[in-house]
Short mmCIF file of C-alpha atoms and ligand atoms in Angstrom, two decimals:
data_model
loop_
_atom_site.label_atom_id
_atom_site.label_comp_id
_atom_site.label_asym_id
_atom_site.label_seq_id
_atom_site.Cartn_x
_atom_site.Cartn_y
_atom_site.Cartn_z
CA UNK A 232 53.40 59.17 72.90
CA UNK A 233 56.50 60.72 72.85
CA UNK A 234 57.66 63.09 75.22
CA UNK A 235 57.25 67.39 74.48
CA UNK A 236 60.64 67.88 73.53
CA UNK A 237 61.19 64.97 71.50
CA UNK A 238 59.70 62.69 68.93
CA UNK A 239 60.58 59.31 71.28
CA UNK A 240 58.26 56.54 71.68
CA UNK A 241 57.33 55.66 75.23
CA UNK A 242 55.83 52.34 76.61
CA UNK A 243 52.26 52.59 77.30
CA UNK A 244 53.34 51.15 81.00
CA UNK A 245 55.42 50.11 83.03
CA UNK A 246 53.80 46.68 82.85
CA UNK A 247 54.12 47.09 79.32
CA UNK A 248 57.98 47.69 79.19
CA UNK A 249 58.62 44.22 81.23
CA UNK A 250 56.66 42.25 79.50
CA UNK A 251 58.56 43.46 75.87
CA UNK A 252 61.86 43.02 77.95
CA UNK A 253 60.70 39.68 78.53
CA UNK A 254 59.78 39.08 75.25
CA UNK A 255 63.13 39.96 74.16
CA UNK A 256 64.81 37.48 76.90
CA UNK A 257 62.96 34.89 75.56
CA UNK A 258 63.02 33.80 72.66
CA UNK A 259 65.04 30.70 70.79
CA UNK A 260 67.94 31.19 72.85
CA UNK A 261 65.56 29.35 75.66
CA UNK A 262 64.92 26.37 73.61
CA UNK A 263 66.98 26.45 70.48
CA UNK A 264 70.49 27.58 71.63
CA UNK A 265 69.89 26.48 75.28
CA UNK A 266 69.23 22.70 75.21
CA UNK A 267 72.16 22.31 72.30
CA UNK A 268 74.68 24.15 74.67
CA UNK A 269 73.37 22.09 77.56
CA UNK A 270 73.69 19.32 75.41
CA UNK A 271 76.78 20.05 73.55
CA UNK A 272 78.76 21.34 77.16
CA UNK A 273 76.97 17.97 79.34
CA UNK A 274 74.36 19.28 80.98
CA UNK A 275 74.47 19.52 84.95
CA UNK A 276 77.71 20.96 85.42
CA UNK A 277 77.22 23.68 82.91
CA UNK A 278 73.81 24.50 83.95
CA UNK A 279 75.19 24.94 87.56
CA UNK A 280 77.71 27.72 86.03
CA UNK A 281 75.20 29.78 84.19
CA UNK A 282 72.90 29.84 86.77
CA UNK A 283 75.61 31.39 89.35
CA UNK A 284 76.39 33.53 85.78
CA UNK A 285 73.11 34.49 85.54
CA UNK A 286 72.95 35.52 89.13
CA UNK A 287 76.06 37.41 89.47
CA UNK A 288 76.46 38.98 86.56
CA UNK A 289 73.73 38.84 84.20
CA UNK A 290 71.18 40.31 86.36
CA UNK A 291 73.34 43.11 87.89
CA UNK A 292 73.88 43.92 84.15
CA UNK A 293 70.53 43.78 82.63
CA UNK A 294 69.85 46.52 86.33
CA UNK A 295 73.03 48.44 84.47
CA UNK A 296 71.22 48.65 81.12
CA UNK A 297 67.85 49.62 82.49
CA UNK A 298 69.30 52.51 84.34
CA UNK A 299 71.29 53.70 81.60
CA UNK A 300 68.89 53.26 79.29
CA UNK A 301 65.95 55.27 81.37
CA UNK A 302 68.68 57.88 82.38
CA UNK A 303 69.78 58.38 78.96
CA UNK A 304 66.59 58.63 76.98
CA UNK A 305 68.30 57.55 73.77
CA UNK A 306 69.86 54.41 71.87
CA UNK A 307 72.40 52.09 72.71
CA UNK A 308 74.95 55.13 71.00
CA UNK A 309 73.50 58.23 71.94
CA UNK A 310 72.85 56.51 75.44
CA UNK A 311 76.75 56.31 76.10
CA UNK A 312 76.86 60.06 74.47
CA UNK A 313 74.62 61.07 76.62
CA UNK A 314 75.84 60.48 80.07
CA UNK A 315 79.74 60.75 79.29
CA UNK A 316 80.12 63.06 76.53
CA UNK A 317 83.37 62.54 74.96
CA UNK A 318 84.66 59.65 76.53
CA UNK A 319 85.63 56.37 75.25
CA UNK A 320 82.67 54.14 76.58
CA UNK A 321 80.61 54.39 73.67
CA UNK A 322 82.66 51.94 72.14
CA UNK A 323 80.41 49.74 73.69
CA UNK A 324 77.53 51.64 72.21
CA UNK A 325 78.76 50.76 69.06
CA UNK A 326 79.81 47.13 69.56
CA UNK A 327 75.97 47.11 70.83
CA UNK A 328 74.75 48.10 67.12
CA UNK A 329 77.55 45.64 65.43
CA UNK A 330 76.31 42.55 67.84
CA UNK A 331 72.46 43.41 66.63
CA UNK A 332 73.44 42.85 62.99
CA UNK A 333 75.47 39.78 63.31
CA UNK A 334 73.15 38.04 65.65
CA UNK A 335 69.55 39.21 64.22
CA UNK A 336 71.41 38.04 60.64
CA UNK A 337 71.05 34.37 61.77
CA UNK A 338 68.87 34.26 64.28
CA UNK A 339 66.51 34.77 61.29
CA UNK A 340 67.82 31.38 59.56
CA UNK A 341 66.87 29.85 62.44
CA UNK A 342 63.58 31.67 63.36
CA UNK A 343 62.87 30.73 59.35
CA UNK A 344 63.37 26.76 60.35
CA UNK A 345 60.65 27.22 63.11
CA UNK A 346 58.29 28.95 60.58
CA UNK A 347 59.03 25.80 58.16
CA UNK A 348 58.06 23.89 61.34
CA UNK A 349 54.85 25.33 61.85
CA UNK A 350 54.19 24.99 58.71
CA UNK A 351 54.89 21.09 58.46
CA UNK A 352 52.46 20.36 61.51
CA UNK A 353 49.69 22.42 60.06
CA UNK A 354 49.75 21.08 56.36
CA UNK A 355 49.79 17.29 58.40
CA UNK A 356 52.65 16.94 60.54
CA UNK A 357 55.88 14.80 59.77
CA UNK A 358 55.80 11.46 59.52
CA UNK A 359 58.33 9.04 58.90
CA UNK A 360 59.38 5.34 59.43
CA UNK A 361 61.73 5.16 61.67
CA UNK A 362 62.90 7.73 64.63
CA UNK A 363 66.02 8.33 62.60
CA UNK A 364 64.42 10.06 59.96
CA UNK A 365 63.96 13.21 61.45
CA UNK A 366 67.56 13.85 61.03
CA UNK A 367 66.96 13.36 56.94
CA UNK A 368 64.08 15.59 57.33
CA UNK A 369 66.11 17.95 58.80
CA UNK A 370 69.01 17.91 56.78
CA UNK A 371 67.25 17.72 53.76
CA UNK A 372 65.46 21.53 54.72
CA UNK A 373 68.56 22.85 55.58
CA UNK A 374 70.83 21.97 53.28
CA UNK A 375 68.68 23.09 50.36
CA UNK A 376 69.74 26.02 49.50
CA UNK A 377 66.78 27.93 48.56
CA UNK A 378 63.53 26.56 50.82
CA UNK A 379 65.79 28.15 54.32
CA UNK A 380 65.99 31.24 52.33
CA UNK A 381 62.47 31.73 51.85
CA UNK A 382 61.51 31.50 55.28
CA UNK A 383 64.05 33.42 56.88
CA UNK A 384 63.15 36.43 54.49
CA UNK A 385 59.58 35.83 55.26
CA UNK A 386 60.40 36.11 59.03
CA UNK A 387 62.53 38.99 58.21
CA UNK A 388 59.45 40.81 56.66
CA UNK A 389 57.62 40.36 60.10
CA UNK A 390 59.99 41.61 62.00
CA UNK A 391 60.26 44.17 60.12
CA UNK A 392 57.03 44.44 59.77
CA UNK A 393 56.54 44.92 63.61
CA UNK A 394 59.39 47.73 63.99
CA UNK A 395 57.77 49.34 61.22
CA UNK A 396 54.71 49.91 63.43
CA UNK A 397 56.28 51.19 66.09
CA UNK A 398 57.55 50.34 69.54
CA UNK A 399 53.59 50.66 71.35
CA UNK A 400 51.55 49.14 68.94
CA UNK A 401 53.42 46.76 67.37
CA UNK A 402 56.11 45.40 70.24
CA UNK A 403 54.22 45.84 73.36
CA UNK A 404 50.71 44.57 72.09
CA UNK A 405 52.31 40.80 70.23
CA UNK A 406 53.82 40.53 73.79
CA UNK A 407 50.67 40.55 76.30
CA UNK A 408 49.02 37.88 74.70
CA UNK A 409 51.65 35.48 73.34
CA UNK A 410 54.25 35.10 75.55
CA UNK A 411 51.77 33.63 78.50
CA UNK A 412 50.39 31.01 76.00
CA UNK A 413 54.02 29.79 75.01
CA UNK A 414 54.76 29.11 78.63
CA UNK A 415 51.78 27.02 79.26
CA UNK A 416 52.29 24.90 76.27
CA UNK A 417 56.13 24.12 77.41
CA UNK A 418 54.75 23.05 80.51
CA UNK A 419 52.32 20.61 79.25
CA UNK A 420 54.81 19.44 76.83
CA UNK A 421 57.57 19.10 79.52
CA UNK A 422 54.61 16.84 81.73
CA UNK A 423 54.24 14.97 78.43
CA UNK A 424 57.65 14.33 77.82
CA UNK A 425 58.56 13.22 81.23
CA UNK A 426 56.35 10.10 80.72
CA UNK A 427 57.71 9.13 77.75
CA UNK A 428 60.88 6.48 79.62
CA UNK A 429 63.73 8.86 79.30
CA UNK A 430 62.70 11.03 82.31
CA UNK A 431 65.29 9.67 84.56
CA UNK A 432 67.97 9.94 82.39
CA UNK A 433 66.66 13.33 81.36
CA UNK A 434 67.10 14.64 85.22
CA UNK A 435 70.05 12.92 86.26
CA UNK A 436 71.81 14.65 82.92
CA UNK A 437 70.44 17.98 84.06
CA UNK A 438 70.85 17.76 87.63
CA UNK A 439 73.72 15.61 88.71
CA UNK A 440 76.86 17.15 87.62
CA UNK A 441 79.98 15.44 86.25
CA UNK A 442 82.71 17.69 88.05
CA UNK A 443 85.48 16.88 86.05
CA UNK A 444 83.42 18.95 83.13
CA UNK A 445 84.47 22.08 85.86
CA UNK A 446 87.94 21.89 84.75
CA UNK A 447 87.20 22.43 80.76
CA UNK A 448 87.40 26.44 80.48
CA UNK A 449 85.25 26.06 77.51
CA UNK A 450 81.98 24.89 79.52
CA UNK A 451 82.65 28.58 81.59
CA UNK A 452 82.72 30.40 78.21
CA UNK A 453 79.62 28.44 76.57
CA UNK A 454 77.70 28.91 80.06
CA UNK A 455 78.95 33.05 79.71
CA UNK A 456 77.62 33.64 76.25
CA UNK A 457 74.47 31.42 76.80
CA UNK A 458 73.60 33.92 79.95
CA UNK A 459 74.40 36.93 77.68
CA UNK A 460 72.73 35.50 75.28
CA UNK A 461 69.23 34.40 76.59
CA UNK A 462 69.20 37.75 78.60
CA UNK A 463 69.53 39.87 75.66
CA UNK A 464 71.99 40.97 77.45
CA UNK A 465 75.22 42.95 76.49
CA UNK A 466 74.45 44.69 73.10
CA UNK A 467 71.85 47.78 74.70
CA UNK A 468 68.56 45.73 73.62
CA UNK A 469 67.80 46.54 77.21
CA UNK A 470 69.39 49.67 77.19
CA UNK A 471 67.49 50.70 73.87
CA UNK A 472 63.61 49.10 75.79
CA UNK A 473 64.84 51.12 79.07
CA UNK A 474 65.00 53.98 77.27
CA UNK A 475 61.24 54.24 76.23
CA UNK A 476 60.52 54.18 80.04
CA UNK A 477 59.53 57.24 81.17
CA UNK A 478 61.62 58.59 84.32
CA UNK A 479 58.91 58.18 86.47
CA UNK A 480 58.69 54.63 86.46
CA UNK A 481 60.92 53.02 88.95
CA UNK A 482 63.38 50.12 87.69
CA UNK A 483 63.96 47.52 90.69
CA UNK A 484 62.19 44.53 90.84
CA UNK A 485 62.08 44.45 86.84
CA UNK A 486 65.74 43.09 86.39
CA UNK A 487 64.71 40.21 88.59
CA UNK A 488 61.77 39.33 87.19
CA UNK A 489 63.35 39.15 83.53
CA UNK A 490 66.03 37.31 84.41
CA UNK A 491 63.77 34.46 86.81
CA UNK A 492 61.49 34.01 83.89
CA UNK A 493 63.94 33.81 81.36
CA UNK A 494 65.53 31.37 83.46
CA UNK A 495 62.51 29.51 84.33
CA UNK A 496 61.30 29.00 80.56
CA UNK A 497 64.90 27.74 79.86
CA UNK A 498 64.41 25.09 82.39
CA UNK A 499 60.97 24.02 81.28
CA UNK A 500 62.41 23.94 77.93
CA UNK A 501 65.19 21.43 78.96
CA UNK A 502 62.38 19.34 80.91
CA UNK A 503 60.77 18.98 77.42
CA UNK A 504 63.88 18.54 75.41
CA UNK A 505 66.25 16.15 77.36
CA UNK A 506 63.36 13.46 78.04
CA UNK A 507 62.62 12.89 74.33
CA UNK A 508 66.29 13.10 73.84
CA UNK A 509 67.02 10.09 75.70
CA UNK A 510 64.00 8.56 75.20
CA UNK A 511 64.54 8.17 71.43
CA UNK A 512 68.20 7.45 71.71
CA UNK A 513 68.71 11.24 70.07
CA UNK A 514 72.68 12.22 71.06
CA UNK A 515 72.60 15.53 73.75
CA UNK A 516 75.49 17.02 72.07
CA UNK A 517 73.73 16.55 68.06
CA UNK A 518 74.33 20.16 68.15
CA UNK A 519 72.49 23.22 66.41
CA UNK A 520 69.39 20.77 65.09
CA UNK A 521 68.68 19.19 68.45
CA UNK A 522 65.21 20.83 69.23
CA UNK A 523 64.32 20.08 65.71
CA UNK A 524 65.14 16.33 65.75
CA UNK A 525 63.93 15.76 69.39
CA UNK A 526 60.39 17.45 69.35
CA UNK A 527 59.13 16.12 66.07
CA UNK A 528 59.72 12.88 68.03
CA UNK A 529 57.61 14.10 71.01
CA UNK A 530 54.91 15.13 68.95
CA UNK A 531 54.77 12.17 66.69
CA UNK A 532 54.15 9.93 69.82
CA UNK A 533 51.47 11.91 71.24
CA UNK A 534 47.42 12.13 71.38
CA UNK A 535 46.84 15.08 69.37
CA UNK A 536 50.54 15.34 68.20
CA UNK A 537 50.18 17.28 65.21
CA UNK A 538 47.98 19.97 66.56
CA UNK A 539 50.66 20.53 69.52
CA UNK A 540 53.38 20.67 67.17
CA UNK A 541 51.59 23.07 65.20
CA UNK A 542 50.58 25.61 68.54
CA UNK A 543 54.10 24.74 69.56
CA UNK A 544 56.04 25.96 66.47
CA UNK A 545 53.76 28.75 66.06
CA UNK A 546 54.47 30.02 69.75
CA UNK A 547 58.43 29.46 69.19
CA UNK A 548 57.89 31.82 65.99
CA UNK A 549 56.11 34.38 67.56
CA UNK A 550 58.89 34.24 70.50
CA UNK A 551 61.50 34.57 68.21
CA UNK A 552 60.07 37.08 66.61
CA UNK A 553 59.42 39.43 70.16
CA UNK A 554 63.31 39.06 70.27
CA UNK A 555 64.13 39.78 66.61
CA UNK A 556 61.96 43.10 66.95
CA UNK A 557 64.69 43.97 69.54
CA UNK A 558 67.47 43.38 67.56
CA UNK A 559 66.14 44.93 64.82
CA UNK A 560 65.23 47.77 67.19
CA UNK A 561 68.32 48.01 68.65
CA UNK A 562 70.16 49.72 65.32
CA UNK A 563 66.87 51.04 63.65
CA UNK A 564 66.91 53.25 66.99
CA UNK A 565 70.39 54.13 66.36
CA UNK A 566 70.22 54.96 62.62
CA UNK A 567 66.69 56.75 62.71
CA UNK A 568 68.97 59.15 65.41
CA UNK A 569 72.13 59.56 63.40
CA UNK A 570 70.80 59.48 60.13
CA UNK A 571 67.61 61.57 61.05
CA UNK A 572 65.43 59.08 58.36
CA UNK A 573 62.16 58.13 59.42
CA UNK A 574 61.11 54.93 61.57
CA UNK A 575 59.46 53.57 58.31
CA UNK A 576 62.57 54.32 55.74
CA UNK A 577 65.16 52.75 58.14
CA UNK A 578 63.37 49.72 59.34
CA UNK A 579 63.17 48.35 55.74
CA UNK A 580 66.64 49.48 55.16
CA UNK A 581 68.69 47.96 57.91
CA UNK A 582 66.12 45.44 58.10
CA UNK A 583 66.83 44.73 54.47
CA UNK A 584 70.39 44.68 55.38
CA UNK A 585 70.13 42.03 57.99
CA UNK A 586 68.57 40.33 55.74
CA UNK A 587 71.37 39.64 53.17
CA UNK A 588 74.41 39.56 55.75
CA UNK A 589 72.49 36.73 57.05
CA UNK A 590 71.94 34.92 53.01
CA UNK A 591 76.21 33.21 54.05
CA UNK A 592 74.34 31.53 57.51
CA UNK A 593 71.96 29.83 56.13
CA UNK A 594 73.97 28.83 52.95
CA UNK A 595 76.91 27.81 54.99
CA UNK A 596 74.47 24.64 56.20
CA UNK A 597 74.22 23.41 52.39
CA UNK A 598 76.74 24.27 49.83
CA UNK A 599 78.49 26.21 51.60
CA UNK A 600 78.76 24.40 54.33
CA UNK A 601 83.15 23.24 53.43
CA UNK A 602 83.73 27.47 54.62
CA UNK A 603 84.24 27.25 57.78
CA UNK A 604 86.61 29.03 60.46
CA UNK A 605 88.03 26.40 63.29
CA UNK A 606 86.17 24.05 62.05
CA UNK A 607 82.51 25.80 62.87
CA UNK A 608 79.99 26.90 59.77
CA UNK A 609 79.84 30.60 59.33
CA UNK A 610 76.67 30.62 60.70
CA UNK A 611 77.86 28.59 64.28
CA UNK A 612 80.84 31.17 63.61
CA UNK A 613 78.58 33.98 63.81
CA UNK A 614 76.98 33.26 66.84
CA UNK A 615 80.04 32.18 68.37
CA UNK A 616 81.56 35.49 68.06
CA UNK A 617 78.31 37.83 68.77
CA UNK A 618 77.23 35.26 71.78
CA UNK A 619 80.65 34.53 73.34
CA UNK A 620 82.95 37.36 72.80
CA UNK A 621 81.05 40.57 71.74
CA UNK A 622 78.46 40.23 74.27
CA UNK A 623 80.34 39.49 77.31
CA UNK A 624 82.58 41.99 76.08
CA UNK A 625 79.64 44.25 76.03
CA UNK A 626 78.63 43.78 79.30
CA UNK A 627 82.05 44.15 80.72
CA UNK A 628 82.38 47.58 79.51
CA UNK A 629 78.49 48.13 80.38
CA UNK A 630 79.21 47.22 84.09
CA UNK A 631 82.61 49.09 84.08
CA UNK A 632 80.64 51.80 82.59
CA UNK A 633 78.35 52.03 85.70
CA UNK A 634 80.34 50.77 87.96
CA UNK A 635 83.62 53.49 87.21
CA UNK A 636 82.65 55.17 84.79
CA UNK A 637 79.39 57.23 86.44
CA UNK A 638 79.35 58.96 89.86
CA UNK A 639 78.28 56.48 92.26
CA UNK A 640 75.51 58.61 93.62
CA UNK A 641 74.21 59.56 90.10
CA UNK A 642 73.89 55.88 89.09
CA UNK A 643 72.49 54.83 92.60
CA UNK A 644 69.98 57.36 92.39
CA UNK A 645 69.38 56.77 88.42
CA UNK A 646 68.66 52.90 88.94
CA UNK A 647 66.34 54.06 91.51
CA UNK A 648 68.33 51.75 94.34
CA UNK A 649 69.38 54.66 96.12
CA UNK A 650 71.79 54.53 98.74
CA UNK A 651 70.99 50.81 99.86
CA UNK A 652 72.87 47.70 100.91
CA UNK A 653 70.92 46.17 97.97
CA UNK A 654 72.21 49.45 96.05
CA UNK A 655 75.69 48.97 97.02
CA UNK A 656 76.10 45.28 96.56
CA UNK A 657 75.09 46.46 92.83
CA UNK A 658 77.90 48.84 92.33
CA UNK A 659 80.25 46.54 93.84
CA UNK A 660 79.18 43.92 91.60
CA UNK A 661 79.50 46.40 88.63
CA UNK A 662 83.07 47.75 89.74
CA UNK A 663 85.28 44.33 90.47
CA UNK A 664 82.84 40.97 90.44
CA UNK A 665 81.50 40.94 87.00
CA UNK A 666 84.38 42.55 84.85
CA UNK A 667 86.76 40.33 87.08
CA UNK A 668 84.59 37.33 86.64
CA UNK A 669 84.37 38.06 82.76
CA UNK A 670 88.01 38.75 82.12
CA UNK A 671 89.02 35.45 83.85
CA UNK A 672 86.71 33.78 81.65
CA UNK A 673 87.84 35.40 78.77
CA UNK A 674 91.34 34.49 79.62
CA UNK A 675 90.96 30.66 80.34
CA UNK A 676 89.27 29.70 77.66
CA UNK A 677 92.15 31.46 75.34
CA UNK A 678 94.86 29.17 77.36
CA UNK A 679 96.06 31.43 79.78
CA UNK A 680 95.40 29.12 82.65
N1 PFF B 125 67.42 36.67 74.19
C1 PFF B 125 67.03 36.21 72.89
C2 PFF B 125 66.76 34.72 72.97
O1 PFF B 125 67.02 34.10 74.01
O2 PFF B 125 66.29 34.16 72.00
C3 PFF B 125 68.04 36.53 71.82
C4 PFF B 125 68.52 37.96 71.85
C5 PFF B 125 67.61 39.00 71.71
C6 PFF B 125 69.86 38.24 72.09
C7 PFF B 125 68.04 40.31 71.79
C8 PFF B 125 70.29 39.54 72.18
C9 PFF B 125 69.37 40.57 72.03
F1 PFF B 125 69.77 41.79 72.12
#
């Protein structure tokens, strides 16, 4: 429990705290959002940028939020409060809070579609006539325009269900058992899909960049918010899951091993995907539906099909939901804090909350689908400006926070790096690589170059 002086949860290990990090890392963004913005920004060329992003920035970042967060002892807010009283950086603190209600609000559309999912494969699976239809089925779910509803508030409720519970029993415990499962089953499916004639297609789309896609500023911004994105990176998730570590535990080695597996199920995931993708003459860049056009394809061509689809949907669900509870925990930590209500009394309020700011997303892919800003439904809109600008803008002021912000020696010895080459290469990354590296980004893909 908690420690004397406070009423804080604390992770039952340290084993424990990685494994909900990495149950927060992944989550749809590894197979949802990740093979659409592969798909949508052509594959090898922008998978080649977010690795280097995920590298060079995201995992010197999610190192940031760890320390801060195991320094700090407190949410994404009182974290910044904490360590810099009075100064301006917990701007970011609150950008952190803002980013968990705009993205948990449709992340839980599309967590609801994967529920809907599961629920197809276990009441018989989908079956149709021809390989087109899975678009119609598709559309037809989403554009009704109260079915989505439905399961996105029952997703809601177990999320909020979870946060209710507490960050011990209910986060850390889904984690040890799930997550492991999901990864097998992506493998199996990714060896299954790889036989089904659109393998080398599949590869040569992942793996052999078209250069000329280098030059479109765009592909640097998508490849940006996708590593901010999958890492949970940027809005103090980590911040908030570092900060039920206890000081004793010792941070290296953790940042690493989120970020590899995060990466790693992403790939898998895109093994799965692309095949089917070219196998059934599905378009890479169909956008937002892609997974759930593509795999209903998969599993309707399989031994056994209906029964993976099933498992599969169920494990998505349960991954989305490990990274919903972090959202969610993100501003329920906050609000608990500021507001001084209980765990219980705040989770079903903001949770609540959530809930109705994201009622628009999942309406704007029916009726209201003719609102739309540049041309993108609110709820692309959303996630556009959570997973492209607030994030990375998050992180920039994270790393700046670290990096400038903090006495070198306190944040060396706070990260538990000490005064190391691998410790310095981190600052320096914090002070001028990432912000640089961010800003340019930022700056290209609003015309400036
Ligand atoms: N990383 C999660 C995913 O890939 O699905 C999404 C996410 C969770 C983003 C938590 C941000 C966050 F704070």
């Amino acid at each position: 429990m908690g420690q004397i002086d406070t009423n804080r949860e604390q992770w039952g290990s340290r084993l424990g705290f990685i494994l909900a990090a990495m149950g927060s890392a992944v989550g749809l963004g590894n197979i949802w959002r990740f093979s659409y913005v592969t798909g949508e920004n052509g594959g090898a060329a922008f998978l080649l940028i977010y690795f280097f992003f995920i590298i060079f920035i995201g995992i010197p970042i999610v190192m940031a939020e760890f320390t801060i967060g195991k320094r700090a002892q407190s949410d994404v807010v009182g974290s910044f409060e904490e360590i810099a009283p009075g100064k301006p950086w917990v701007i970011a603190g609150f950008m952190g809070v803002a980013s968990a209600f705009i993205i948990l609000s449709f992340y839980g559309v599309i967590a609801g579609w994967t529920v809907r999912y599961f629920i197809h494969y276990l009441t018989g699976g989908i079956t149709v006539e021809n390989d087109a239809q899975y678009v119609d089925v598709f559309l037809n779910f989403i554009t009704n325009p109260l079915q989505p509803l439905l399961w996105q508030f029952l997703f809601m409720a177990l999320t909020i269900g979870i946060v209710y519970v507490g960050v011990k029993k209910g986060i850390e415990k889904t984690n040890k058992i799930l997550m492991p499962l999901l990864a097998i089953l992506v493998i199996i499916l990714a060896g299954y899909s790889l036989t089904l004639g659109g393998a080398s297609d599949a590869l040569s789309f992942l793996f052999t960049p078209d250069w000329s896609k280098l030059s479109d500023p765009n592909v640097y911004l998508a490849a940006l918010g996708q590593a901010f994105f999958s890492l949970s990176l940027g809005m103090g998730a980590l911040i908030t899951y570092g900060s039920y570590l206890s000081k004793k535990e010792k941070l290296p080695g953790a940042a690493a091993s989120v970020a590899a597996l995060d990466t790693v199920f992403a790939l898998i995931a895109g093994l799965m995907i692309f095949p089917a993708v070219f196998a059934f003459g599905i378009q890479p860049d169909e956008g937002p539906g892609l997974v759930f056009i593509a795999l209903p394809s998969i599993f309707d061509n399989m031994a056994y099909g209906t029964l993976f689809g099933g498992v599969f949907f169920f494990l998505l669900a349960v991954a989305a939901l490990s990274s919903s509870v972090s959202l969610l925990e993100v501003a329920v930590a906050y609000f608990i804090r500021k507001f001084n209500w209980t765990r219980q009394k705040t989770t079903i309020i903001i949770g609540g909350i959530i809930f109705i700011i994201g009622v628009p997303s999942s309406l704007s892919q029916g009726n209201w689908s003719h609102i739309t800003f540049f041309g993108a439904s609110i709820l692309d809109s959303m996630d556009f400006i959570a997973s492209n600008i607030l994030l990375p803008l998050g992180g920039l002021l994270i790393a700046l926070f670290v990096g400038w912000g903090w006495k070198k020696s306190d944040a060396l010895e706070a990260s538990d790096f000490g005064d190391t080459l691998l410790g310095n290469s981190w600052i320096f990354i914090l002070r001028y690589f990432a912000p640089i590296a961010i800003f340019i980004v930022f700056l290209a893909s609003i015309g400036v170059f």
